[in-house]
Short mmCIF file of C-alpha atoms in Angstrom, two decimals:
data_model
loop_
_atom_site.label_atom_id
_atom_site.label_comp_id
_atom_site.label_asym_id
_atom_site.label_seq_id
_atom_site.Cartn_x
_atom_site.Cartn_y
_atom_site.Cartn_z
CA MET C 212 0.00 0.00 0.00
CA HIS C 213 2.81 2.39 0.87
CA LEU C 214 6.55 2.38 0.58
CA ALA C 215 7.92 -0.75 2.19
CA PRO C 216 8.78 0.10 5.80
CA ALA C 217 12.53 0.09 6.33
CA LEU C 218 13.69 -0.97 9.76
CA THR C 219 15.65 2.09 10.83
CA LEU C 220 16.64 1.89 14.47
CA PRO C 221 17.98 4.46 16.93
CA PRO C 222 21.71 5.17 16.95
CA VAL C 223 24.12 2.34 17.72
CA GLY C 224 24.84 3.76 21.16
CA LEU C 225 21.22 3.10 22.12
CA LEU C 226 20.88 -0.35 20.64
CA VAL C 227 22.46 -1.99 23.66
CA LEU C 228 19.74 -0.51 25.83
CA LEU C 229 17.00 -1.34 23.36
CA GLY C 230 18.09 -4.92 22.94
CA ALA C 231 18.49 -5.47 26.66
CA ALA C 232 15.14 -3.91 27.44
CA THR C 233 13.20 -6.69 25.77
CA ALA C 234 14.73 -9.12 28.24
CA GLY C 235 14.65 -6.87 31.31
CA LEU C 236 17.09 -3.99 31.58
CA ALA C 237 19.73 -3.49 34.26
CA GLN C 238 20.27 -0.04 35.77
CA PRO C 239 21.70 2.30 33.12
CA ASP C 240 25.27 3.49 33.28
CA PRO C 241 25.21 6.97 34.89
CA ASP C 242 27.55 8.16 32.15
CA SER C 243 25.19 7.02 29.36
CA GLY C 244 22.86 9.98 29.78
CA TRP C 245 19.88 7.75 30.60
CA VAL C 246 18.01 8.35 33.86
CA ASP C 247 15.64 5.83 35.51
CA LEU C 248 12.56 7.89 36.36
CA THR C 249 11.32 5.40 38.97
CA ALA C 250 14.66 4.86 40.75
CA GLY C 251 13.59 7.11 43.64
CA GLY C 252 10.16 5.51 44.03
CA LEU C 253 6.79 6.96 43.11
CA GLU C 254 6.80 9.51 45.92
CA GLN C 255 9.71 11.35 44.38
CA GLY C 256 9.13 13.15 41.07
CA TRP C 257 5.62 11.77 40.42
CA ARG C 258 2.03 12.79 41.12
CA GLN C 259 -1.33 11.25 40.27
CA LEU C 260 -3.79 13.17 38.10
CA GLY C 261 -7.31 12.45 36.85
CA GLY C 262 -8.96 9.29 38.13
CA ALA C 263 -8.39 7.02 41.12
CA ALA C 264 -6.72 3.99 39.51
CA LYS C 265 -4.18 2.45 41.87
CA TYR C 266 -0.45 2.79 41.20
CA VAL C 267 2.18 0.92 43.20
CA LEU C 268 5.85 0.19 42.68
CA ASP C 269 6.42 -3.57 42.91
CA GLY C 270 10.18 -4.01 42.86
CA ASP C 271 11.22 -2.25 39.66
CA THR C 272 7.74 -2.36 38.11
CA VAL C 273 5.00 0.26 38.23
CA VAL C 274 1.69 -1.60 38.48
CA GLY C 275 -1.46 0.29 37.52
CA THR C 276 -4.78 -1.29 38.49
CA ALA C 277 -8.04 -0.19 36.88
CA VAL C 278 -10.83 1.05 39.15
CA ILE C 279 -14.40 1.30 37.92
CA GLU C 280 -16.41 4.52 37.94
CA THR C 281 -13.39 6.80 37.73
CA PRO C 282 -11.96 8.81 34.81
CA ASN C 283 -8.71 8.12 33.01
CA SER C 284 -5.90 8.06 35.56
CA PHE C 285 -2.34 9.29 35.10
CA LEU C 286 0.86 8.89 37.07
CA ALA C 287 2.66 12.02 35.90
CA THR C 288 6.15 13.42 36.35
CA THR C 289 6.34 16.63 38.33
CA GLU C 290 8.92 17.91 35.87
CA GLU C 291 8.20 18.94 32.30
CA TYR C 292 10.35 17.98 29.32
CA GLY C 293 10.82 19.42 25.84
CA ASP C 294 13.25 17.41 23.71
CA PHE C 295 13.94 13.90 24.96
CA ALA C 296 14.24 10.22 24.21
CA LEU C 297 12.12 7.89 26.36
CA GLN C 298 12.06 4.14 26.47
CA LEU C 299 10.23 1.68 28.66
CA GLU C 300 8.62 -1.72 28.71
CA PHE C 301 4.95 -2.42 29.27
CA LYS C 302 2.74 -5.45 29.72
CA VAL C 303 -1.04 -5.04 29.69
CA ASP C 304 -3.92 -7.32 30.56
CA ASP C 305 -6.20 -8.22 27.69
CA GLY C 306 -9.18 -5.85 27.66
CA LEU C 307 -7.45 -2.87 29.30
CA ASN C 308 -6.47 0.21 27.30
CA ALA C 309 -3.56 2.35 28.47
CA GLY C 310 -0.95 4.76 27.15
CA ILE C 311 2.12 6.90 27.72
CA GLN C 312 1.54 10.65 27.83
CA ILE C 313 4.32 12.93 26.56
CA ARG C 314 4.48 16.73 26.41
CA SER C 315 1.21 16.78 28.31
CA HIS C 316 -0.52 19.22 30.65
CA SER C 317 -3.14 19.52 33.36
CA ASP C 318 -4.20 23.16 33.54
CA PRO C 319 -7.06 24.44 35.72
CA ASP C 320 -8.41 26.56 32.87
CA TYR C 321 -8.59 23.59 30.47
CA TRP C 322 -11.63 21.44 31.29
CA ASN C 323 -10.98 21.84 35.02
CA GLY C 324 -7.54 20.29 34.85
CA VAL C 325 -8.17 17.29 32.61
CA VAL C 326 -4.92 15.77 31.33
CA HIS C 327 -4.37 16.57 27.66
CA GLY C 328 -1.57 16.09 25.17
CA TYR C 329 0.18 13.50 23.05
CA GLN C 330 -0.37 9.88 24.03
CA VAL C 331 1.56 6.89 22.71
CA GLU C 332 -1.18 4.27 22.64
CA ILE C 333 -1.18 0.90 24.41
CA ASP C 334 -3.92 -1.09 22.72
CA PRO C 335 -4.29 -4.86 23.25
CA SER C 336 -7.57 -4.95 21.31
CA GLU C 337 -8.00 -6.53 17.89
CA ARG C 338 -7.37 -3.08 16.42
CA ALA C 339 -3.75 -3.29 17.70
CA TRP C 340 -2.74 0.36 17.53
CA SER C 341 -0.04 0.19 20.21
CA GLY C 342 2.65 2.72 19.34
CA GLY C 343 0.21 5.02 17.51
CA ILE C 344 -0.23 8.62 18.63
CA TYR C 345 -3.50 9.91 20.08
CA ASP C 346 -4.09 13.48 21.22
CA GLU C 347 -5.70 12.93 24.63
CA ALA C 348 -8.69 15.18 25.44
CA ARG C 349 -7.90 17.43 22.49
CA ARG C 350 -7.82 16.49 18.78
CA GLY C 351 -8.16 12.71 18.88
CA TRP C 352 -6.13 10.41 16.65
CA LEU C 353 -3.14 11.99 14.95
CA PHE C 354 -1.38 8.82 13.76
CA PRO C 355 -3.46 5.62 13.95
CA LEU C 356 -1.65 2.47 12.88
CA THR C 357 -3.91 2.06 9.88
CA LEU C 358 -1.04 4.04 8.33
CA ASN C 359 1.52 1.40 9.34
CA PRO C 360 0.12 -2.14 9.56
CA ALA C 361 3.59 -3.62 10.07
CA ALA C 362 3.88 -1.86 13.43
CA SER C 363 0.47 -3.08 14.61
CA GLN C 364 1.72 -6.62 14.09
CA ALA C 365 4.70 -5.99 16.39
CA PHE C 366 2.64 -5.97 19.61
CA ARG C 367 3.01 -9.08 21.82
CA GLN C 368 -0.07 -9.81 23.92
CA GLY C 369 0.64 -11.28 27.35
CA ASP C 370 4.35 -10.42 27.16
CA TRP C 371 6.58 -7.45 27.76
CA ASN C 372 6.71 -4.94 24.92
CA HIS C 373 9.38 -2.32 24.40
CA VAL C 374 8.52 1.19 23.22
CA TYR C 375 11.05 3.84 22.24
CA ILE C 376 9.84 7.45 21.90
CA GLU C 377 11.78 10.33 20.47
CA ALA C 378 10.57 13.94 20.68
CA ILE C 379 12.97 16.42 19.11
CA GLY C 380 11.64 19.79 18.04
CA SER C 381 8.35 19.31 16.23
CA GLU C 382 9.12 15.70 15.30
CA ILE C 383 7.85 12.75 17.36
CA ARG C 384 8.82 9.20 16.41
CA THR C 385 7.95 5.91 18.07
CA TRP C 386 9.19 2.34 17.74
CA LEU C 387 7.36 -0.74 19.05
CA ASN C 388 9.60 -3.73 19.73
CA ASN C 389 12.20 -2.12 17.44
CA VAL C 390 9.73 -1.74 14.54
CA PRO C 391 9.24 1.88 13.33
CA ALA C 392 5.68 2.81 14.27
CA THR C 393 4.89 6.51 13.91
CA PHE C 394 6.47 9.67 12.56
CA LEU C 395 4.45 12.73 13.53
CA ILE C 396 5.38 16.36 12.88
CA ASP C 397 3.29 18.67 15.05
CA GLU C 398 3.93 22.04 16.67
CA MET C 399 1.02 22.36 19.11
CA THR C 400 2.85 21.43 22.32
CA PRO C 401 6.66 21.78 22.59
CA ARG C 402 7.01 20.54 26.17
CA GLY C 403 5.09 19.01 29.06
CA PHE C 404 5.09 16.16 31.56
CA ILE C 405 5.35 12.42 30.96
CA ALA C 406 2.64 10.20 32.42
CA LEU C 407 1.69 6.51 32.62
CA GLN C 408 -2.00 5.99 31.97
CA VAL C 409 -4.63 3.57 33.23
CA HIS C 410 -7.76 4.03 31.15
CA SER C 411 -11.25 4.37 32.60
CA VAL C 412 -13.11 1.03 32.60
CA GLY C 413 -16.52 -0.54 32.86
CA PRO C 414 -17.60 -2.93 35.64
CA GLU C 415 -16.28 -6.00 33.82
CA GLN C 416 -12.77 -4.52 33.58
CA GLY C 417 -12.21 -3.50 37.18
CA GLY C 418 -8.96 -4.96 38.54
CA LEU C 419 -7.24 -5.30 35.18
CA GLN C 420 -3.63 -4.18 35.25
CA VAL C 421 -0.95 -2.57 33.14
CA ARG C 422 2.69 -2.81 34.16
CA TYR C 423 5.54 -0.45 33.30
CA ARG C 424 9.24 -1.00 33.96
CA ASN C 425 12.63 0.40 32.96
CA VAL C 426 11.26 3.89 32.41
CA LEU C 427 14.40 5.54 31.08
CA LEU C 428 14.76 9.14 29.94
CA ARG C 429 17.50 10.98 28.10
CA THR C 430 17.49 14.75 27.51
CA GLU C 431 20.99 15.53 26.22
CA ASP C 432 23.04 14.67 23.13
CA LEU C 433 19.89 13.82 21.18
CA THR C 434 20.12 12.96 17.50
CA PRO C 435 17.14 12.03 15.30
CA SER C 436 17.22 8.30 14.80
CA GLY C 437 16.70 8.06 11.06
CA ARG C 438 13.75 8.85 8.80
CA ALA C 439 12.86 5.58 7.12
CA PHE C 440 9.22 5.33 8.18
CA PRO C 441 6.44 4.10 5.89
CA PHE C 442 4.32 7.22 6.40
CA VAL C 443 4.72 10.74 7.76
CA VAL C 444 1.89 12.80 9.27
CA ASP C 445 2.75 16.48 9.14
CA THR C 446 0.05 18.64 10.72
CA ARG C 447 1.80 21.94 10.03
CA PRO C 448 -0.37 23.88 7.58
CA ASN C 449 0.95 24.16 4.02
CA GLN C 450 4.41 22.81 4.74
CA LEU C 451 6.50 19.86 3.61
CA SER C 452 9.07 18.13 5.78
CA GLU C 453 12.44 17.04 4.42
CA THR C 454 11.19 13.46 4.59
CA GLU C 455 8.14 14.23 2.45
CA VAL C 456 10.25 16.03 -0.13
CA ALA C 457 12.55 13.00 -0.29
CA LEU C 458 9.48 10.81 -0.88
CA GLY C 459 8.43 12.96 -3.84
CA TRP C 460 5.71 15.12 -2.29
CA GLU C 461 4.99 18.54 -3.80
CA LEU C 462 2.75 21.33 -2.52
CA LEU C 463 -0.16 22.32 -4.74
CA PHE C 464 -0.96 25.19 -2.37
CA ASP C 465 1.52 26.88 -0.04
CA GLY C 466 -1.00 29.05 1.79
CA GLU C 467 -0.54 32.01 -0.56
CA SER C 468 -0.06 31.20 -4.24
CA THR C 469 -2.68 29.80 -6.64
CA GLU C 470 -0.08 29.28 -9.35
CA ALA C 471 -0.70 25.52 -9.52
CA TRP C 472 -4.42 26.05 -10.30
CA ARG C 473 -6.67 27.57 -12.93
CA GLY C 474 -10.38 27.66 -13.48
CA ALA C 475 -11.92 24.59 -15.12
CA HIS C 476 -12.31 25.29 -18.86
CA ARG C 477 -10.35 28.50 -18.32
CA GLU C 478 -6.79 29.65 -18.76
CA HIS C 479 -6.59 31.62 -15.51
CA PHE C 480 -7.62 31.35 -11.87
CA PRO C 481 -11.15 32.68 -11.25
CA ASN C 482 -11.41 36.37 -10.41
CA THR C 483 -14.40 35.77 -8.14
CA GLY C 484 -15.84 32.94 -6.09
CA TRP C 485 -12.49 31.86 -4.59
CA GLU C 486 -10.36 33.57 -2.00
CA VAL C 487 -6.98 33.00 -0.38
CA ARG C 488 -7.12 33.99 3.28
CA ASP C 489 -5.43 32.88 6.49
CA GLY C 490 -3.49 30.18 4.66
CA GLU C 491 -6.64 28.64 3.19
CA LEU C 492 -7.86 28.29 -0.39
CA THR C 493 -11.57 28.96 0.09
CA VAL C 494 -14.50 28.52 -2.26
CA LEU C 495 -17.06 31.13 -1.25
CA ALA C 496 -20.77 30.59 -0.74
CA SER C 497 -23.09 31.80 -3.48
CA GLU C 498 -26.81 32.43 -3.68
CA PRO C 499 -28.90 29.61 -5.23
CA GLY C 500 -28.90 30.18 -8.98
CA GLY C 501 -26.42 33.03 -8.61
CA PRO C 502 -22.99 33.35 -10.20
CA ARG C 503 -20.16 31.14 -9.00
CA GLY C 504 -16.44 31.08 -9.45
CA GLY C 505 -16.63 27.48 -10.70
CA GLY C 506 -14.35 24.55 -10.01
CA ILE C 507 -10.59 24.91 -10.16
CA VAL C 508 -8.22 22.34 -11.65
CA THR C 509 -4.50 21.66 -11.42
CA ARG C 510 -2.46 22.88 -14.33
CA GLU C 511 -0.65 19.55 -14.36
CA THR C 512 -2.18 16.16 -15.11
CA PHE C 513 -1.66 12.99 -13.07
CA SER C 514 -2.07 9.28 -13.77
CA ALA C 515 -0.85 7.27 -10.74
CA PHE C 516 -0.63 9.56 -7.71
CA GLU C 517 -1.33 10.16 -4.05
CA LEU C 518 -3.12 13.30 -2.91
CA GLN C 519 -3.51 14.67 0.60
CA LEU C 520 -5.31 17.78 1.81
CA GLU C 521 -7.31 19.20 4.69
CA PHE C 522 -10.80 20.61 4.24
CA ARG C 523 -13.02 22.61 6.57
CA MET C 524 -16.75 22.59 5.89
CA THR C 525 -19.39 25.08 6.88
CA GLU C 526 -22.76 23.76 8.05
CA ALA C 527 -24.71 21.78 5.42
CA ALA C 528 -21.87 22.22 2.93
CA ASN C 529 -21.52 20.21 -0.27
CA SER C 530 -18.33 20.05 -2.31
CA GLY C 531 -15.91 17.48 -3.67
CA ILE C 532 -12.47 16.56 -4.91
CA LYS C 533 -12.62 15.30 -8.48
CA TYR C 534 -9.70 13.42 -9.98
CA LEU C 535 -8.60 12.07 -13.34
CA VAL C 536 -10.48 15.04 -14.73
CA THR C 537 -10.66 15.49 -18.51
CA GLU C 538 -12.39 18.80 -19.12
CA GLY C 539 -13.50 18.03 -22.66
CA TYR C 540 -15.03 14.66 -21.74
CA GLY C 541 -18.74 14.52 -22.59
CA SER C 542 -19.55 17.70 -20.68
CA ALA C 543 -21.48 20.82 -21.38
CA PRO C 544 -19.27 23.92 -21.24
CA GLY C 545 -18.38 24.78 -17.64
CA THR C 546 -19.15 21.34 -16.19
CA VAL C 547 -16.80 18.51 -15.33
CA VAL C 548 -17.68 14.81 -15.06
CA ALA C 549 -15.14 12.62 -13.27
CA PHE C 550 -14.52 10.47 -10.22
CA GLU C 551 -15.34 12.47 -7.11
CA TYR C 552 -14.34 12.16 -3.45
CA GLN C 553 -17.50 13.54 -1.88
CA ILE C 554 -17.24 16.34 0.67
CA LEU C 555 -20.55 16.65 2.52
CA ASP C 556 -21.93 17.57 5.92
CA ASP C 557 -23.82 14.28 6.18
CA ALA C 558 -25.76 15.34 9.27
CA ARG C 559 -27.26 18.43 7.66
CA HIS C 560 -27.33 17.99 3.88
CA ALA C 561 -30.13 16.10 2.13
CA ASP C 562 -27.74 14.56 -0.39
CA ALA C 563 -26.57 12.16 2.31
CA GLU C 564 -29.90 10.32 1.92
CA ALA C 565 -29.91 10.48 -1.88
CA GLY C 566 -28.14 8.21 -4.31
CA ARG C 567 -27.86 4.51 -3.53
CA ASP C 568 -26.68 2.82 -0.31
CA GLY C 569 -25.14 6.03 0.99
CA ASN C 570 -22.91 6.59 -2.03
CA ARG C 571 -23.26 10.36 -1.77
CA THR C 572 -22.01 10.64 1.81
CA LEU C 573 -18.68 12.02 2.99
CA ALA C 574 -15.59 10.37 1.43
CA SER C 575 -17.69 8.18 -0.88
CA LEU C 576 -17.03 7.82 -4.61
CA TYR C 577 -19.87 10.16 -5.51
CA ASP C 578 -23.00 8.40 -6.78
CA LEU C 579 -21.04 5.17 -7.28
CA LEU C 580 -19.59 3.48 -4.19
CA PRO C 581 -20.26 4.32 -0.52
CA ALA C 582 -17.55 4.92 2.06
CA VAL C 583 -17.51 2.74 5.14
CA LYS C 584 -19.22 4.49 8.06
CA GLN C 585 -18.40 2.16 10.95
CA GLY C 586 -15.32 3.14 12.94
CA ARG C 587 -14.46 6.21 10.89
CA PHE C 588 -13.60 9.57 12.44
CA VAL C 589 -15.49 12.67 11.25
CA HIS C 590 -14.93 16.24 12.39
CA GLY C 591 -17.99 18.42 12.01
CA PRO C 592 -18.37 21.88 10.47
CA GLY C 593 -15.71 24.36 11.49
CA ARG C 594 -13.03 21.69 12.07
CA TYR C 595 -10.51 20.29 9.64
CA ASN C 596 -10.82 16.82 8.15
CA HIS C 597 -7.97 15.12 6.33
CA ALA C 598 -8.62 13.59 2.91
CA ARG C 599 -6.29 11.24 1.06
CA ILE C 600 -6.79 9.74 -2.38
CA VAL C 601 -4.48 7.07 -3.79
CA VAL C 602 -4.70 6.14 -7.48
CA ARG C 603 -2.34 3.35 -8.54
CA ALA C 604 -1.12 2.27 -11.94
CA ASN C 605 -2.71 -1.18 -11.46
CA GLY C 606 -6.18 0.40 -11.30
CA THR C 607 -6.75 0.28 -7.54
CA VAL C 608 -8.02 3.41 -5.82
CA GLU C 609 -8.34 4.30 -2.13
CA HIS C 610 -10.29 6.97 -0.28
CA TRP C 611 -9.04 7.82 3.22
CA LEU C 612 -10.72 10.04 5.79
CA ASN C 613 -8.73 11.25 8.81
CA HIS C 614 -6.15 8.51 8.22
CA GLN C 615 -8.75 5.75 8.06
CA LEU C 616 -9.26 3.75 4.86
CA VAL C 617 -12.98 4.11 4.12
CA LEU C 618 -13.19 2.93 0.49
CA ALA C 619 -11.06 0.81 -1.84
CA PHE C 620 -12.02 -0.23 -5.36
CA ASP C 621 -10.60 -1.42 -8.66
CA ARG C 622 -11.22 0.77 -11.69
CA ASN C 623 -11.15 -2.36 -13.87
CA SER C 624 -13.60 -4.38 -11.78
CA ALA C 625 -17.08 -5.62 -12.60
CA GLU C 626 -18.22 -4.04 -9.32
CA LEU C 627 -17.39 -0.58 -10.58
CA ASP C 628 -18.90 -1.24 -14.00
CA GLU C 629 -22.15 -2.25 -12.30
CA ALA C 630 -22.10 0.84 -10.09
CA ILE C 631 -21.60 3.07 -13.13
CA ALA C 632 -24.50 1.38 -14.92
CA LEU C 633 -26.77 2.17 -11.96
CA SER C 634 -25.58 5.77 -11.57
CA LYS C 635 -26.19 9.15 -13.15
CA PHE C 636 -23.09 8.47 -15.28
CA ALA C 637 -24.58 5.43 -17.05
CA ASP C 638 -24.87 7.23 -20.39
CA ARG C 639 -21.29 8.52 -20.33
CA ASP C 640 -19.33 6.25 -22.64
CA GLY C 641 -15.91 5.38 -21.27
CA PHE C 642 -16.63 6.88 -17.85
CA GLY C 643 -13.83 6.05 -15.41
CA LYS C 644 -11.45 4.67 -18.04
CA TRP C 645 -9.32 7.81 -18.37
CA PRO C 646 -5.58 7.07 -18.21
CA GLU C 647 -4.79 10.42 -16.60
CA GLY C 648 -6.31 13.76 -15.74
CA ARG C 649 -6.33 16.80 -13.50
CA ILE C 650 -7.40 17.24 -9.88
CA LEU C 651 -10.38 19.52 -9.29
CA LEU C 652 -11.73 21.30 -6.22
CA GLN C 653 -15.45 21.77 -6.66
CA ASP C 654 -17.56 24.88 -6.34
CA HIS C 655 -21.01 23.62 -5.32
CA GLY C 656 -22.22 26.96 -3.97
CA ASP C 657 -21.18 26.35 -0.35
CA GLU C 658 -18.17 27.68 1.52
CA VAL C 659 -15.41 25.12 2.03
CA ALA C 660 -11.78 25.88 2.87
CA PHE C 661 -8.80 23.79 1.74
CA ARG C 662 -5.19 23.78 2.90
CA SER C 663 -2.05 21.60 3.01
CA ILE C 664 -2.75 20.34 -0.51
CA LYS C 665 0.09 18.02 -1.51
CA VAL C 666 0.59 15.39 -4.19
CA ARG C 667 3.19 12.85 -5.25
CA ARG C 668 3.40 10.73 -8.35
CA LEU C 669 3.53 6.95 -7.92
CA ASP C 670 5.44 4.46 -10.00
CA GLY C 671 4.15 1.00 -10.87
CA ALA C 672 5.62 -0.57 -7.74
CA GLU C 673 3.72 1.60 -5.28
#
């Protein structure tokens, strides 16, 4: 699905610690720069926040026991950290969720002190997202392991697992049992405390335990541990990391210039109907039946490619991302017929109930194939959603919503041919068979803002 994940480990000087940790780690050499955060016991340098789960130090192991009818519980460091490397081992009972907070806070003016910040997930469920990054009590999932299936397979249920976390500047990387798991670039929180979580539980989960040991921290002589991860999530608006550039990503919108775009069926970018403001490329609302700016298309064409962008809907908005667009294909002047990643406020727009089997809902292949609804993450009007479209040379296509795969299909399949025959495109000869085309952002009369629009071309092996 993506570039094959290369096993890039932390620097050689750390490998001794990492290898030993999977078998139980002795006290670190004081000259190594690593500090055992539990060496002084839990009364020194730690405090409990949130719920009333029980934490005890049993020998060299922190044991957290779930207590029913209490919120998420956190054993947090009293000190805050900015740049650091952290490694520890954990073992969790089946059925109990947990996590490791980093760069986190508990402020009285934020939801009465609720703990919030980055969490490295501990997830023994069938989903197996241990090592992924969740934004606790804030933005939700930032890097679920749907983006890196190899890492989700690294978790060992019923045994000790080793996690290595690196936070340097805006870059956060994690490894699970020496397998690269996540690479997140995010600037929201540059420093904060570290905490060991016991999740809130229902009555049937009371008494379940998670164990942590060899909680080792290093804050000096830090060097990024390599960049060979299968996927990078960069939340910084309209920017590309060095890693993304090396992987072939290009910006189609940098927050200011519309140079990469023009109006559909036009030579230039529309003079009205679109606006660049606050780092967003925004299609403006128009009165029903009134003039519009019209859709905009990329000046370049693409065949096999991967597209990512963020979009922010207004209430009851309707829009879309069309791809493999051929402007002269069977269309009246000013219209474009092509594959479309539907953008829709499903809760407030009537089109969500139109079409067939929900094939006009958010992230669906418009009027053809519906996106999966179960388990997906959707941010409502006023918040950004992340869209990703992958079109491969072998004919397979994927629609992703907020880093969850919600639709996959084969352009050459009988399933798609049948869907076309039952759709509004049934009379369009050759619909969906285009070898290449442009990318289009739709003007459907409703305000929708776009940003962080990036694309990379794929070869036949990807």
